[in-house]
Coordinates of C-alpha atoms in Angstrom, one line a residue:
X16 CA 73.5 161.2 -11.7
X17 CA 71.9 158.5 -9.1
X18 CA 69.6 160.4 -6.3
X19 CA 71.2 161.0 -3.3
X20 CA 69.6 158.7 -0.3
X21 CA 70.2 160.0 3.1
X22 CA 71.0 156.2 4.6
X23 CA 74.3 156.5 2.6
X24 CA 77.8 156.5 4.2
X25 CA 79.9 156.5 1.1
X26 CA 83.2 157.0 2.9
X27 CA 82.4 154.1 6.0
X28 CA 81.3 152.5 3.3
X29 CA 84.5 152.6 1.2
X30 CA 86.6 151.8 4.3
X31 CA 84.4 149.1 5.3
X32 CA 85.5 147.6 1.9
X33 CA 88.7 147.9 2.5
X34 CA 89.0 146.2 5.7
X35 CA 87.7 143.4 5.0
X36 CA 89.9 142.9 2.3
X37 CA 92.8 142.7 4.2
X38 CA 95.4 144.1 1.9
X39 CA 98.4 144.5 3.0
X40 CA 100.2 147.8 3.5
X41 CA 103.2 149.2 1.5
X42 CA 102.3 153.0 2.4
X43 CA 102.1 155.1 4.7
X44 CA 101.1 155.5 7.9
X45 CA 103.5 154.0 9.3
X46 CA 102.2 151.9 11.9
X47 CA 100.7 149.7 9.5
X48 CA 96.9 149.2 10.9
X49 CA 98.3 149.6 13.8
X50 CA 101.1 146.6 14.2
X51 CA 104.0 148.9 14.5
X52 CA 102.3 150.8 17.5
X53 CA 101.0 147.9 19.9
X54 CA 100.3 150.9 22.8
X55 CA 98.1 153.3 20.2
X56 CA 96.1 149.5 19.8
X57 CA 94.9 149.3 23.2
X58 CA 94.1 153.4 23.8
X59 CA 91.7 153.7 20.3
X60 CA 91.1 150.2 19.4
X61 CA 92.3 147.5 16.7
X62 CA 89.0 148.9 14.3
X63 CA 90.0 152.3 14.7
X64 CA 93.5 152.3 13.9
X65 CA 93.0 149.8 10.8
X66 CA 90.7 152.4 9.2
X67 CA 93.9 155.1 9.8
X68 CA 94.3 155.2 6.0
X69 CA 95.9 157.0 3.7
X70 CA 94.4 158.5 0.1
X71 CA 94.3 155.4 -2.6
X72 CA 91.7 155.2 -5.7
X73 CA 89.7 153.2 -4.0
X74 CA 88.8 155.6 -1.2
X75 CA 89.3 158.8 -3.2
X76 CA 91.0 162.0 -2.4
X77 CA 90.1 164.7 -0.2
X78 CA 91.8 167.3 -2.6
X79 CA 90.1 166.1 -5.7
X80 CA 87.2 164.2 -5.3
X81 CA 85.6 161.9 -7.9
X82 CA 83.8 159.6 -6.0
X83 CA 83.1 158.2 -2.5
X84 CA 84.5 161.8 -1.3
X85 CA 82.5 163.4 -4.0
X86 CA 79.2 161.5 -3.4
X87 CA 80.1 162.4 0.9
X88 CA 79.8 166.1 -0.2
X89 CA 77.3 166.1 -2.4
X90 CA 75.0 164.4 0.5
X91 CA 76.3 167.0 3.0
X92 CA 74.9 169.9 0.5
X93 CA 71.5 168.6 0.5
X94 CA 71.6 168.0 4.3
X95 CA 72.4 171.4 5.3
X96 CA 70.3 173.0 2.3
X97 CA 74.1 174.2 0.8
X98 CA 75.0 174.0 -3.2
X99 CA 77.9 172.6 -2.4
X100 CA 79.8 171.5 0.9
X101 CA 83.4 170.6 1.8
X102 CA 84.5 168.1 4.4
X103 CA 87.5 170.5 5.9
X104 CA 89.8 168.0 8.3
X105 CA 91.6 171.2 9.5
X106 CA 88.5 172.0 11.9
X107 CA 86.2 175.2 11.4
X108 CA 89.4 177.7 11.6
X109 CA 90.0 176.4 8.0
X110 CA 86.7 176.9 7.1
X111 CA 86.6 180.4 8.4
X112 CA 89.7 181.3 7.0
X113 CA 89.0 179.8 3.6
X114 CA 85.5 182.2 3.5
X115 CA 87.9 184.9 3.5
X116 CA 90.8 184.2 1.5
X117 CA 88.3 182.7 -1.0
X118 CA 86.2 186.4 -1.3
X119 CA 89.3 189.2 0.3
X120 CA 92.1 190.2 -1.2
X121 CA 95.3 191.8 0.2
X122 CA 93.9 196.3 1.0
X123 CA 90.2 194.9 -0.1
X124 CA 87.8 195.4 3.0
X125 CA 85.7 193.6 4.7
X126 CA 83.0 194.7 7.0
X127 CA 82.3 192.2 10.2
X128 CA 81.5 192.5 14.1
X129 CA 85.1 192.6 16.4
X130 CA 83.6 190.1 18.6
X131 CA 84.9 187.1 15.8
X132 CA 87.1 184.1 16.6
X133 CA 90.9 184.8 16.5
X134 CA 90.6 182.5 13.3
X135 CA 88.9 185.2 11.2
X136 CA 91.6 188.1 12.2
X137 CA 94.5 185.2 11.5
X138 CA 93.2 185.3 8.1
X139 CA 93.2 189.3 7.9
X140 CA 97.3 188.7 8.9
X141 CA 97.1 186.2 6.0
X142 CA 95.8 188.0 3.0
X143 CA 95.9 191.6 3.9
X144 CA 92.1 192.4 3.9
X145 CA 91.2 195.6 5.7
X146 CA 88.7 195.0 8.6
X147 CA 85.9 197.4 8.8
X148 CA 84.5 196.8 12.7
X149 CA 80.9 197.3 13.4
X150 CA 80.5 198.9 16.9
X151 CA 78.4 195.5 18.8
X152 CA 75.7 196.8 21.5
X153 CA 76.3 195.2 25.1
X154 CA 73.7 193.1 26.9
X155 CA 74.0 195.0 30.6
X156 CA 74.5 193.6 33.2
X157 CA 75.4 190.2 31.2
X158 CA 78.6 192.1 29.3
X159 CA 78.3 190.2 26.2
X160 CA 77.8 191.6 22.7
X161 CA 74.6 191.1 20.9
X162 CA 74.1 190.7 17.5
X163 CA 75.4 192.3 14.2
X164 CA 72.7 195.0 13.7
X165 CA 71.1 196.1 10.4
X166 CA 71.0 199.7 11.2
X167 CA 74.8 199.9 12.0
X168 CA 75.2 197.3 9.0
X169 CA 73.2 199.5 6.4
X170 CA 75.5 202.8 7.9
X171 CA 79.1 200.8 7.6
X172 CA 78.3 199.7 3.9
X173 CA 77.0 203.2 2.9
X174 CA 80.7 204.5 4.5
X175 CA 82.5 201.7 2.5
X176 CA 80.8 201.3 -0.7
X177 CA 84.1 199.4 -1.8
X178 CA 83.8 197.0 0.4
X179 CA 83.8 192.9 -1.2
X180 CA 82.5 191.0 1.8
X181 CA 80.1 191.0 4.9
X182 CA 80.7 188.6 7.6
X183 CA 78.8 187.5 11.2
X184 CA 79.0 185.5 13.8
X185 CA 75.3 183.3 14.0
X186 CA 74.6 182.3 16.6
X187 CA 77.5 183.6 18.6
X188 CA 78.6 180.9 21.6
X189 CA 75.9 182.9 23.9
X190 CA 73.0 181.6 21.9
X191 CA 72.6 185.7 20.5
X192 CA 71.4 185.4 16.6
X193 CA 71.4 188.2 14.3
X194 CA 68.7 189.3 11.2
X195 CA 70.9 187.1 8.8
X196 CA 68.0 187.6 6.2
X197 CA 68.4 191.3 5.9
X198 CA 72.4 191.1 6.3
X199 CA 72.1 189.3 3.2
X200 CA 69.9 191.1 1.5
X201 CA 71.7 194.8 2.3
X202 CA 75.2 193.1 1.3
X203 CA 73.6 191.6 -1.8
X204 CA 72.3 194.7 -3.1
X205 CA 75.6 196.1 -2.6
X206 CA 77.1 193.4 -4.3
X207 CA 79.1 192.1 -1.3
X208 CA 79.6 188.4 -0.4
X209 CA 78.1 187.0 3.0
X210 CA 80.1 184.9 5.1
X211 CA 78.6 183.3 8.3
X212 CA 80.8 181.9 10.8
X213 CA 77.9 179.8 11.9
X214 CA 80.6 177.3 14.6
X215 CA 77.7 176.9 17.2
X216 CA 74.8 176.3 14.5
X217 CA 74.7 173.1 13.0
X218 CA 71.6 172.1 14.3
X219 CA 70.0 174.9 12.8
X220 CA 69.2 173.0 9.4
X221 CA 67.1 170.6 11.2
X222 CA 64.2 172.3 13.5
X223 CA 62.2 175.2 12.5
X224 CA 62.1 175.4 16.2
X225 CA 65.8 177.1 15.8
X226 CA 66.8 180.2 14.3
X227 CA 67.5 180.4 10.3
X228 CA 70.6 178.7 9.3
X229 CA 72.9 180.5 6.8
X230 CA 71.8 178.5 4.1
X231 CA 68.5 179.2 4.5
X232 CA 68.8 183.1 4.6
X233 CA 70.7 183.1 1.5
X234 CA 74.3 183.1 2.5
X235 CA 77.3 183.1 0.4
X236 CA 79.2 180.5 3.0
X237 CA 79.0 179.3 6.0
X238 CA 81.4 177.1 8.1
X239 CA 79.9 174.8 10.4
X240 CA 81.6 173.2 13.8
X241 CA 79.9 169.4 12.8
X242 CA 82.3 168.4 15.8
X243 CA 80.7 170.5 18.8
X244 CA 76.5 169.9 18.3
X245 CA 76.6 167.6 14.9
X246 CA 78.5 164.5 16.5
X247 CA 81.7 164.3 14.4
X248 CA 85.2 163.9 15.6
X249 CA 86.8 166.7 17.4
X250 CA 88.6 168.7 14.5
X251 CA 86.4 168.3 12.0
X252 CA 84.0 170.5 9.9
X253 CA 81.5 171.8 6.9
X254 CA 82.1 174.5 4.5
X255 CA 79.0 175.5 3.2
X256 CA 78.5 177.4 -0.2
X257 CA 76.1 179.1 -2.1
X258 CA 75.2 179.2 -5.5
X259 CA 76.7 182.3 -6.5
X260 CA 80.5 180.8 -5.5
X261 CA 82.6 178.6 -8.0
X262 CA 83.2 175.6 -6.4
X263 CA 86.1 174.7 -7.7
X264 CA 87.8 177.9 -7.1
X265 CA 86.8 177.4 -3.1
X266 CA 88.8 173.8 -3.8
X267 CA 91.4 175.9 -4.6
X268 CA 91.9 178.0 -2.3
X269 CA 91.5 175.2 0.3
X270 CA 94.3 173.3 -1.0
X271 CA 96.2 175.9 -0.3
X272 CA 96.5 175.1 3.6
X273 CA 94.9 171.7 3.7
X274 CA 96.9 168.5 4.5
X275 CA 97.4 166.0 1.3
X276 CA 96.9 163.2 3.9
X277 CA 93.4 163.5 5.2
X278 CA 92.6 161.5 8.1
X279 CA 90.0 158.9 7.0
X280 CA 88.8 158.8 10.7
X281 CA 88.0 162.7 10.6
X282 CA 86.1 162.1 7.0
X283 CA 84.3 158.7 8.2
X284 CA 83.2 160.8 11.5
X285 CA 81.6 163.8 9.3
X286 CA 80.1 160.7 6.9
X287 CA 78.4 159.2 9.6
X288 CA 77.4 162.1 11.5
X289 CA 75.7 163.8 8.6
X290 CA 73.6 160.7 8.3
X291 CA 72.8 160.6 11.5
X292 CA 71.8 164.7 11.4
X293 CA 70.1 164.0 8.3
X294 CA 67.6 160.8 9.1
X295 CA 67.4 161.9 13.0
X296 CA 68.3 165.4 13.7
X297 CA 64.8 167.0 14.1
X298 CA 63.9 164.8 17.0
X299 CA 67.3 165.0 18.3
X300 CA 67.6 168.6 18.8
X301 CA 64.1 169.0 19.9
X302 CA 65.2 166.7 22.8
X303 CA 68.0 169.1 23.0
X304 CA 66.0 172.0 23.1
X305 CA 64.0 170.3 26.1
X306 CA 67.0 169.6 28.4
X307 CA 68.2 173.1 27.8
X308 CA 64.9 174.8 28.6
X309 CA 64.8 172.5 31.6
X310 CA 68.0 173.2 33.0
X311 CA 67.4 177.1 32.3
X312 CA 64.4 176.5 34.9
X313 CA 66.4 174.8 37.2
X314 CA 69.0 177.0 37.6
X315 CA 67.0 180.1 37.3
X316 CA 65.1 178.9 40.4
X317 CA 68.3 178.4 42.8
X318 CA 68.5 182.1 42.5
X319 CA 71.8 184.7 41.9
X320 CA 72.2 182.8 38.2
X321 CA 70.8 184.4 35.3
X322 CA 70.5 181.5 32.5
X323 CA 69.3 183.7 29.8
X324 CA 67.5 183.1 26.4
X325 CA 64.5 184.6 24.0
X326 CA 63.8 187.1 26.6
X327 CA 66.9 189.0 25.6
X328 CA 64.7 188.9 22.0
X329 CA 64.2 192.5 20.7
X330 CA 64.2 192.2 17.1
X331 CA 67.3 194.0 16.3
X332 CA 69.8 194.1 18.8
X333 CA 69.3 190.5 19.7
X334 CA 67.1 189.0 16.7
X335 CA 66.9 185.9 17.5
X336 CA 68.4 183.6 19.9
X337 CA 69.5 180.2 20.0
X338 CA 67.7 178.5 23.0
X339 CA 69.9 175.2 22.9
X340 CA 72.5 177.5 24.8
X341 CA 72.6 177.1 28.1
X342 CA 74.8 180.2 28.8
X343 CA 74.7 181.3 32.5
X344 CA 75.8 184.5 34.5
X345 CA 77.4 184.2 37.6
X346 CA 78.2 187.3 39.1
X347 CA 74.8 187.3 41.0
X348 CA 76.3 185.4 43.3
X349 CA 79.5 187.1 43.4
X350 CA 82.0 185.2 41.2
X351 CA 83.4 185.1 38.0
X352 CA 82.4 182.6 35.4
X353 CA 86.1 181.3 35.1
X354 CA 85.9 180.5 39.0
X355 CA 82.4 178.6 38.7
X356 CA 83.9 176.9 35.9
X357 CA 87.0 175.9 38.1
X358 CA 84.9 174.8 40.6
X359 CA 82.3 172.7 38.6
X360 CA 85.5 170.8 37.6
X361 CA 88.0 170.5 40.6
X362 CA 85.3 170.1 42.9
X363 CA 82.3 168.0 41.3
X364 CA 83.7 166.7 38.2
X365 CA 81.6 168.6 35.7
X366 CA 83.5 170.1 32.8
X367 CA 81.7 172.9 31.4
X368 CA 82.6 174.4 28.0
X369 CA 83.8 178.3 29.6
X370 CA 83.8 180.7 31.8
X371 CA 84.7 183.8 31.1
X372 CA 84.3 187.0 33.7
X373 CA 80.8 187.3 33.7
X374 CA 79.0 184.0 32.7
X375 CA 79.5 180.3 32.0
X376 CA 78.6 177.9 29.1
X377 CA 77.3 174.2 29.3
X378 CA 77.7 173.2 26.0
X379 CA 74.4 170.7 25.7
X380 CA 74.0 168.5 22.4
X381 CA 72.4 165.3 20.7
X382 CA 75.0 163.7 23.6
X383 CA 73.9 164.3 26.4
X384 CA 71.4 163.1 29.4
X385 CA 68.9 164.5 31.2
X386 CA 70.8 162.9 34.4
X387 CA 73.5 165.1 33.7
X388 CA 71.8 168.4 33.5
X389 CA 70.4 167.3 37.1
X390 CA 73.9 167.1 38.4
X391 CA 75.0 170.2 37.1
X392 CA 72.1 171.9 39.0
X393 CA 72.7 170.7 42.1
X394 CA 76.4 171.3 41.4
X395 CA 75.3 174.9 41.1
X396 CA 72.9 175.0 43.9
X397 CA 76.4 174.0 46.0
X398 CA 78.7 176.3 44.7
X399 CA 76.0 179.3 45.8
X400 CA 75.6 177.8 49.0
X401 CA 78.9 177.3 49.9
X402 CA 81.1 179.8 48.2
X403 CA 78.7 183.0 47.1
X404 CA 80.1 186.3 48.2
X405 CA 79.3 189.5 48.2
X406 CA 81.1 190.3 44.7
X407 CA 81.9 194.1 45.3
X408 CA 85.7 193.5 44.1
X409 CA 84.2 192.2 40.6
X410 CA 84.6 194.2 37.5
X411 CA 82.0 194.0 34.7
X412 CA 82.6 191.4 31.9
X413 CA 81.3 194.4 29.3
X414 CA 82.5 193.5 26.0
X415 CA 85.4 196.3 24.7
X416 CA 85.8 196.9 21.5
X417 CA 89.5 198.1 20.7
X418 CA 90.2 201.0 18.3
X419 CA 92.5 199.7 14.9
X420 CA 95.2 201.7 14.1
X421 CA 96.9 199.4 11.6
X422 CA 96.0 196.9 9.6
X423 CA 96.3 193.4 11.2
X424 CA 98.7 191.6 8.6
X425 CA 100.9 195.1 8.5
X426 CA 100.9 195.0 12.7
X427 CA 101.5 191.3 12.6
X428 CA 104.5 191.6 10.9
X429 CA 106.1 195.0 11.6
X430 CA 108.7 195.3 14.0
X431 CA 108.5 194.6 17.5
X432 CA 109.4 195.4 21.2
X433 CA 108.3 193.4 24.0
X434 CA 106.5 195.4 27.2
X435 CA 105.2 195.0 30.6
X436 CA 101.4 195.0 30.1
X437 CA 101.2 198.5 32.1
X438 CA 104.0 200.2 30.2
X439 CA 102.6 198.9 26.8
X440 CA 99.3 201.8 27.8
X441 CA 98.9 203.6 24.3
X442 CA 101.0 201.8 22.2
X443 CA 99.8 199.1 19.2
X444 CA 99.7 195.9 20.0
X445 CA 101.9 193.7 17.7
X446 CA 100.3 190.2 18.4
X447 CA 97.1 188.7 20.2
X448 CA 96.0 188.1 23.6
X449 CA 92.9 186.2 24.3
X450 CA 91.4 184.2 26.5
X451 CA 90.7 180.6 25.1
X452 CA 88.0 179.2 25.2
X453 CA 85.9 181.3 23.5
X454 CA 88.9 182.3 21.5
X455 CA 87.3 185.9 20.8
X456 CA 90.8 188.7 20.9
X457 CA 91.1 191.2 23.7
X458 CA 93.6 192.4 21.4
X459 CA 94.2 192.1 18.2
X460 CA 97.7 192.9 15.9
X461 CA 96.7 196.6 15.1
X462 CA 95.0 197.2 18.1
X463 CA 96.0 200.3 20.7
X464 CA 96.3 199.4 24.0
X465 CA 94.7 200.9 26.8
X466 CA 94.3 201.0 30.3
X467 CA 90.8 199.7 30.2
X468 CA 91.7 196.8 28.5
X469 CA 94.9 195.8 30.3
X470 CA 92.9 196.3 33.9
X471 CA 90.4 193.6 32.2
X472 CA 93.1 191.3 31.1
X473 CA 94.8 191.8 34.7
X474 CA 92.1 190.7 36.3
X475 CA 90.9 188.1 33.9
X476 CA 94.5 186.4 34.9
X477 CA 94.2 186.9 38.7
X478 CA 90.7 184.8 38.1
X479 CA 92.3 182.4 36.5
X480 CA 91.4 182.9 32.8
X481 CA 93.6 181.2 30.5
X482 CA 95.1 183.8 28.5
X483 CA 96.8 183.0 24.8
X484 CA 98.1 184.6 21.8
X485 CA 101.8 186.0 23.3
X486 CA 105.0 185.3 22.5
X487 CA 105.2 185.3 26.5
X488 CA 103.4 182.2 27.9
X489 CA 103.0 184.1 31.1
X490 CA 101.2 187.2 29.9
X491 CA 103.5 189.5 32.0
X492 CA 104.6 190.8 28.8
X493 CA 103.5 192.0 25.0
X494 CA 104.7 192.7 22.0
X495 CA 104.0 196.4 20.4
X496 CA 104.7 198.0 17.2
X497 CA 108.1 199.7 17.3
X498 CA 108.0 203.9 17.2
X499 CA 110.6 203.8 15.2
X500 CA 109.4 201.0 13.0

């Protein structure tokens, strides 16, 4: 086996190759390098839309890799400190829901935090796992939920002995970081697998200025978001594995869900990015980390914001925390996130990455410019000035964590009645409702409803949250599990 060298880009490479060979095209796509589509041309480029390829020996295949895709993986596992890796075209959602389907079976449980991504419950509905929700401690007045902690962890595994997998959240989209060493080590010696949803940490392979990756702390997988801080294409992602994992069984199971024609853009942009992370990503992040830090300053300084970071650090609740994350509460100056958010974008032409009730995200990576933090903080600095209130008709963004009553694949696909949101108090929800982004369920398929949550998701509409998940577009209604059913 050659060594692996870093300056490789085995897939640009290969398509490089190709190009200039000019052969021509009796497969699909299609548009044929572009010919047949003269108006896709001129919005991504002649280059980009000749490389829009489909699988052929000489550029390998993404669902059985021998060689330029191979060699592409094999240099993403020593990047990221991983025994293996998997380019995953079908963005982190498949690589969350592969952890799971490649370590649950259907009535096998799995213990994890209820502040996930709607991806990870999708594949509960999937293969019929049993979750096991760890009650999440609140950050007050912030409302978000902190870490998974080892105390609570250590309680749920002595409860469910029979248990086959561990999962967390690290870091979660506010920056919060949990004791992933110790997870591991407590699900380990209980012989349960660790899967880290680690979306928002890809940079955490390259500084030990940052918190311990999954990798590092001895997880079983990990599925990494290369597309928000790595630099990739929008859509695509890592898969991370351990040692302990078959590999080829993980293949598998991804070609369960995975397209058979992978976008050669989506695998060129992980190639290239990877390279980049790996020959550059130290200095870039610690320019990151700068900016971040910077703007925390700034914005702390206008007053009413709270841009929080390691002070929230306590060693269990909150571990460790991610300090890229420029995560911000608003209600000090008496409005919502969703409504700064709204405002940053309709009024000054800064698009942040959420708001939710309490607090806003500026998502800050290897991209951006220390020009544009400054415009965000005077932004910020205007919106106080000219629209703070006094805030009394706000309600706390505190995190609720719903009670399970049925499993979610058995809620999912029970029988259903559709209800007004206030008649539907005390019943089981039969599908989700979320606001997106982050993606994290208010409800879940299993879920009871109550009032509590339907006043939050009330006013989480009237401020203009985008709410997802129903049958109903509008979210006047939900579905509920039958009485009768």
């Amino acid at each position: 086996m050659k060594p692996l060298d870093q300056h490789r880009a085995p897939i640009y490479e290969g398509l490089e190759r190709l190009r200039r060979k000019r052969i021509v095209p009796f497969d699909v796509p299609g548009h044929k390098r572009g010919r047949g589509n003269p108006e896709l041309v001129a919005l991504l480029g002649k280059k980009c839309v000749s490389i829009d390829v489909n699988s052929m020996k000489p550029l390998d295949n993404l669902g059985h890799p021998i060689s330029i895709i191979r060699e592409a993986e094999e240099l993403s596992a020593a990047a990221f400190g991983a025994s293996h890796a998997f380019l995953m075209i079908g963005g982190t959602t498949s690589s969350v829901q592969t952890m799971i389907l490649a370590t649950c079976q259907a009535g096998q449980k799995i213990i994890l935090p209820r502040n996930v991504h709607k991806s990870v419950i999708n594949a509960l509905v999937l293969c019929g796992a049993i979750p096991v929700y760890i009650e999440m401690s609140v950050q007050e007045p912030i409302g978000i939920a902190l870490g998974l902690e080892t105390e609570r962890l250590a309680q749920a595994i002595a409860e469910h002995p029979d248990a086959v997998a561990v999962l967390v959240n690290n870091p979660t989209y506010y920056g919060i970081c949990s004791d992933l060493k110790e997870i591991v080590n407590l699900a380990h010696a209980s012989g349960m697998k660790v899967l880290v949803d680690e979306a928002h940490g890809t940079h955490l392979s390259f500084s030990d200025k940052l918190p311990q990756s999954a990798m590092q702390a001895g997880a079983d997988m990990a599925a990494v978001s290369m597309h928000k801080s790595g630099g990739s294409l929008t859509q695509s992602s890592l898969l991370l594995i351990g040692e302990e994992m078959n590999a080829e069984y993980v293949r598998q199971i991804i070609n369960l869900t995975q397209s058979t024609s992978a976008s050669y853009l989506l695998l060129a942009s992980l190639d290239i990015s990877r390279r980049n992370l790996a020959l550059r990503g130290k200095e870039s992040f610690e320019k990151v980390m700068e900016m971040a830090q910077y703007a925390r300053q700034e914005i702390n300084a206008i007053g009413g914001y709270y841009a929080y970071a390691k002070e929230l650090v306590d060693g269990q609740k909150v571990y460790d925390f991610d300090v890229t994350k420029l995560a911000i509460y608003t209600q000090g100056i008496g409005l919502t996130g969703i409504e700064v958010y709204d405002l940053l974008r309709d009024e000054y032409d800064i698009q942040i990455e959420f708001g939710d009730i309490g607090n806003i995200l500026a998502y800050i990576s290897i991209g951006d410019r220390l020009q544009d933090i400054e415009r965000l903080v005077g932004a910020l600095a205007d919106i106080k000035r000219l629209y703070a209130r006094d805030g009394k008709d706000l309600i706390s963004g505190e995190y609720i964590q719903p009670q399970v009553i049925l499993s979610p694949q058995n809620a999912f696909y029970d029988e259903r009645e559709s209800l007004e949101l206030q008649e539907a108090v005390g019943r089981i929800c039969g599908e989700f409702v979320m606001c997106y982004p982050p993606g994290i369920p208010l409800l879940a398929p299993g879920e009871l409803i109550t009032q509590e949550i339907v006043d939050y998701i009330l006013f989480a509409k009237e401020r203009g949250c985008s709410l997802q998940g129903t049958e109903d577009p509008e979210v006047k209604v939900v579905n509920v599990i039958k009485e009768d059913s």
